[in-house]
Short mmCIF file of C-alpha atoms in Angstrom, two decimals:
data_model
loop_
_atom_site.label_atom_id
_atom_site.label_comp_id
_atom_site.label_asym_id
_atom_site.label_seq_id
_atom_site.Cartn_x
_atom_site.Cartn_y
_atom_site.Cartn_z
CA UNK G 1 50.04 -57.49 27.97
CA UNK G 2 48.96 -54.00 27.14
CA UNK G 3 47.72 -53.50 23.65
CA UNK G 4 48.23 -50.33 21.67
CA UNK G 5 45.32 -49.56 19.25
CA UNK G 6 45.89 -47.54 16.24
CA UNK G 7 42.96 -45.08 15.86
CA UNK G 8 44.23 -43.45 12.68
CA UNK G 9 42.51 -45.92 10.42
CA UNK G 10 39.09 -45.21 11.99
CA UNK G 11 39.32 -41.44 11.51
CA UNK G 12 37.71 -41.47 7.94
CA UNK G 13 34.91 -43.75 8.99
CA UNK G 14 34.25 -41.69 12.19
CA UNK G 15 34.13 -38.45 10.26
CA UNK G 16 31.79 -39.85 7.78
CA UNK G 17 29.51 -41.31 10.51
CA UNK G 18 29.45 -38.12 12.55
CA UNK G 19 28.92 -35.92 9.45
CA UNK G 20 25.97 -38.04 8.34
CA UNK G 21 24.56 -38.06 11.88
CA UNK G 22 24.89 -34.24 12.01
CA UNK G 23 23.22 -33.79 8.61
CA UNK G 24 20.33 -36.14 9.36
CA UNK G 25 19.53 -34.97 12.86
CA UNK G 26 20.27 -31.23 12.67
CA UNK G 27 20.87 -29.77 9.24
CA UNK G 28 18.24 -31.69 7.27
CA UNK G 29 15.34 -30.89 9.56
CA UNK G 30 16.33 -27.25 9.85
CA UNK G 31 16.47 -26.94 5.98
CA UNK G 32 13.09 -28.60 5.58
CA UNK G 33 11.52 -26.37 8.24
CA UNK G 34 13.21 -23.28 6.50
CA UNK G 35 11.92 -24.31 3.05
CA UNK G 36 8.33 -25.00 4.34
CA UNK G 37 8.21 -21.67 6.12
CA UNK G 38 8.45 -20.04 2.57
CA UNK G 39 5.83 -22.37 1.12
CA UNK G 40 3.18 -19.69 0.87
CA UNK G 41 5.53 -16.92 0.13
CA UNK G 42 7.46 -14.66 2.52
CA UNK G 43 4.35 -12.97 3.84
CA UNK G 44 3.83 -15.53 6.59
CA UNK G 45 7.34 -15.71 7.52
CA UNK G 46 7.71 -11.97 7.84
CA UNK G 47 4.34 -11.79 9.77
CA UNK G 48 5.56 -14.41 12.25
CA UNK G 49 8.84 -12.72 12.69
CA UNK G 50 7.12 -9.43 13.38
CA UNK G 51 4.94 -11.07 16.02
CA UNK G 52 7.84 -12.60 17.84
CA UNK G 53 10.36 -9.81 17.49
CA UNK G 54 9.38 -8.14 20.88
CA UNK G 55 9.92 -11.42 22.70
CA UNK G 56 13.56 -11.84 21.41
CA UNK G 57 14.90 -9.06 23.66
CA UNK G 58 13.02 -10.50 26.65
CA UNK G 59 14.37 -13.89 26.11
CA UNK G 60 17.93 -12.72 25.74
CA UNK G 61 17.61 -10.61 28.83
CA UNK G 62 16.23 -13.56 30.88
CA UNK G 63 18.88 -15.88 29.58
CA UNK G 64 21.65 -13.37 30.51
CA UNK G 65 20.09 -12.81 34.04
CA UNK G 66 19.72 -16.51 34.49
CA UNK G 67 23.32 -17.33 33.35
CA UNK G 68 24.70 -14.59 35.75
CA UNK G 69 22.61 -16.07 38.61
CA UNK G 70 23.92 -19.57 37.89
CA UNK G 71 27.44 -18.46 37.74
CA UNK G 72 27.09 -16.55 40.97
CA UNK G 73 25.47 -19.44 42.76
CA UNK G 74 28.05 -21.80 41.27
CA UNK G 75 30.82 -19.56 42.38
CA UNK G 76 29.58 -19.24 45.90
CA UNK G 77 28.99 -22.97 46.25
CA UNK G 78 32.38 -23.85 44.73
CA UNK G 79 34.21 -21.31 46.82
CA UNK G 80 32.60 -22.68 49.99
CA UNK G 81 33.31 -26.28 48.85
CA UNK G 82 37.03 -25.51 48.16
CA UNK G 83 37.54 -23.76 51.46
CA UNK G 84 35.69 -26.31 53.59
CA UNK G 85 37.28 -29.51 52.04
CA UNK G 86 36.44 -32.03 54.74
CA UNK G 87 33.11 -30.76 55.96
CA UNK G 88 29.95 -32.71 55.97
CA UNK G 89 28.14 -29.50 55.06
CA UNK G 90 29.95 -29.41 51.75
CA UNK G 91 28.85 -32.93 50.90
CA UNK G 92 25.27 -31.97 51.82
CA UNK G 93 25.44 -28.87 49.57
CA UNK G 94 26.90 -30.93 46.69
CA UNK G 95 24.31 -33.69 47.00
CA UNK G 96 21.51 -31.05 47.20
CA UNK G 97 22.67 -29.41 43.95
CA UNK G 98 23.03 -32.80 42.32
CA UNK G 99 19.55 -33.84 43.52
CA UNK G 100 17.97 -30.76 42.04
CA UNK G 101 19.86 -31.12 38.83
CA UNK G 102 18.81 -34.92 38.56
CA UNK G 103 15.12 -34.17 39.10
CA UNK G 104 13.27 -34.13 35.71
CA UNK G 105 12.51 -30.62 34.61
CA UNK G 106 8.82 -31.19 34.46
CA UNK G 107 8.72 -32.45 38.04
CA UNK G 108 10.88 -29.56 39.25
CA UNK G 109 8.73 -27.04 37.41
CA UNK G 110 5.51 -28.47 38.75
CA UNK G 111 6.91 -28.42 42.32
CA UNK G 112 7.92 -24.79 41.88
CA UNK G 113 4.39 -23.89 40.64
CA UNK G 114 2.85 -25.75 43.58
CA UNK G 115 5.09 -24.12 46.09
CA UNK G 116 4.93 -20.50 44.71
CA UNK G 117 1.27 -20.46 43.72
CA UNK G 118 0.05 -18.86 46.98
CA UNK G 119 -0.98 -15.36 47.70
CA UNK G 120 2.08 -14.65 49.88
CA UNK G 121 4.35 -15.62 46.90
CA UNK G 122 2.35 -13.85 44.19
CA UNK G 123 5.13 -11.37 43.50
CA UNK G 124 7.36 -14.35 42.57
CA UNK G 125 4.75 -16.53 40.80
CA UNK G 126 3.31 -13.69 38.64
CA UNK G 127 6.76 -12.53 37.48
CA UNK G 128 9.82 -13.74 35.69
CA UNK G 129 11.48 -14.48 39.07
CA UNK G 130 9.89 -18.02 39.06
CA UNK G 131 11.68 -18.69 35.80
CA UNK G 132 14.98 -17.48 37.06
CA UNK G 133 14.61 -19.50 40.28
CA UNK G 134 13.76 -22.70 38.27
CA UNK G 135 16.63 -22.03 35.88
CA UNK G 136 19.20 -21.32 38.55
CA UNK G 137 18.08 -24.17 40.67
CA UNK G 138 18.27 -26.67 37.71
CA UNK G 139 21.67 -25.72 36.31
CA UNK G 140 23.70 -24.41 39.27
CA UNK G 141 25.34 -27.73 39.81
CA UNK G 142 27.05 -27.71 36.44
CA UNK G 143 28.42 -24.22 37.18
CA UNK G 144 29.49 -25.12 40.69
CA UNK G 145 31.40 -28.18 39.58
CA UNK G 146 33.19 -26.38 36.72
CA UNK G 147 34.20 -23.42 38.99
CA UNK G 148 35.12 -25.77 41.85
CA UNK G 149 37.66 -27.73 39.57
CA UNK G 150 39.07 -24.27 38.41
CA UNK G 151 39.47 -23.14 42.02
CA UNK G 152 41.22 -26.40 42.99
CA UNK G 153 43.82 -25.76 40.24
CA UNK G 154 44.93 -22.47 41.76
CA UNK G 155 48.14 -23.01 43.72
CA UNK G 156 47.70 -22.56 47.44
CA UNK G 157 50.96 -20.69 47.50
CA UNK G 158 49.22 -17.65 45.79
CA UNK G 159 46.72 -17.38 48.66
CA UNK G 160 49.40 -17.97 51.23
CA UNK G 161 51.60 -15.13 49.83
CA UNK G 162 48.57 -12.75 49.75
CA UNK G 163 47.81 -13.68 53.29
CA UNK G 164 51.45 -12.89 54.32
CA UNK G 165 51.25 -9.55 52.51
CA UNK G 166 48.11 -8.62 54.33
CA UNK G 167 45.82 -8.53 51.26
CA UNK G 168 42.17 -8.47 52.27
CA UNK G 169 39.95 -11.40 51.31
CA UNK G 170 37.98 -9.16 48.91
CA UNK G 171 41.16 -8.00 47.15
CA UNK G 172 42.41 -11.61 46.98
CA UNK G 173 39.06 -12.59 45.34
CA UNK G 174 39.10 -9.56 42.88
CA UNK G 175 42.73 -9.50 42.01
CA UNK G 176 43.87 -13.05 42.24
CA UNK G 177 41.13 -15.60 42.07
CA UNK G 178 38.66 -14.15 39.61
CA UNK G 179 41.34 -13.27 37.04
CA UNK G 180 42.73 -16.80 37.23
CA UNK G 181 39.25 -18.52 36.79
CA UNK G 182 37.89 -15.98 34.40
CA UNK G 183 37.76 -18.46 31.46
CA UNK G 184 35.93 -20.91 33.58
CA UNK G 185 33.51 -18.31 34.63
CA UNK G 186 32.92 -17.42 31.03
CA UNK G 187 32.49 -21.11 30.11
CA UNK G 188 29.97 -21.49 32.91
CA UNK G 189 28.13 -18.36 31.75
CA UNK G 190 27.85 -19.65 28.10
CA UNK G 191 26.68 -23.04 29.32
CA UNK G 192 24.08 -21.42 31.50
CA UNK G 193 23.11 -18.99 28.69
CA UNK G 194 22.47 -21.84 26.24
#
């Protein structure tokens, strides 16, 4: 009663459909915007670029710092989650990260502003720290789930052998766990960076 579907015939149609969607939704608007930016010559374009040039480095620095913070929080939450498999605290942590991720960004941003806009938190509110807190709070769930799945794929025998050999927990982390999940950490960093 199981049917086998041949998807080979739909490949050309799917490719044409996805190509058209990409052209209409991404490439065409970008080309139009690019052409319009040179409407009055290159002077305005160069002037706008010169005005925005100092902010590029700042944006990249904040994105790198935010992505590193997201990976750190995600790794910590995932490592705790894998170690405490049947704990109610793990479920609370997972649901808390999911809840923060599910809250619309505008609502989350307004709540951060409302909370940190007090004289005692002025050092956070008046700095880039509030951006990093919001960024890390919003996207740590994705990182935690990616890293948790990678940690679950590591055979427990590696950890058991390291325990029998007397390898310290820090050495196990640095020499065994992190090298095995490095591609996932990199993927979590790239997702957080974007």
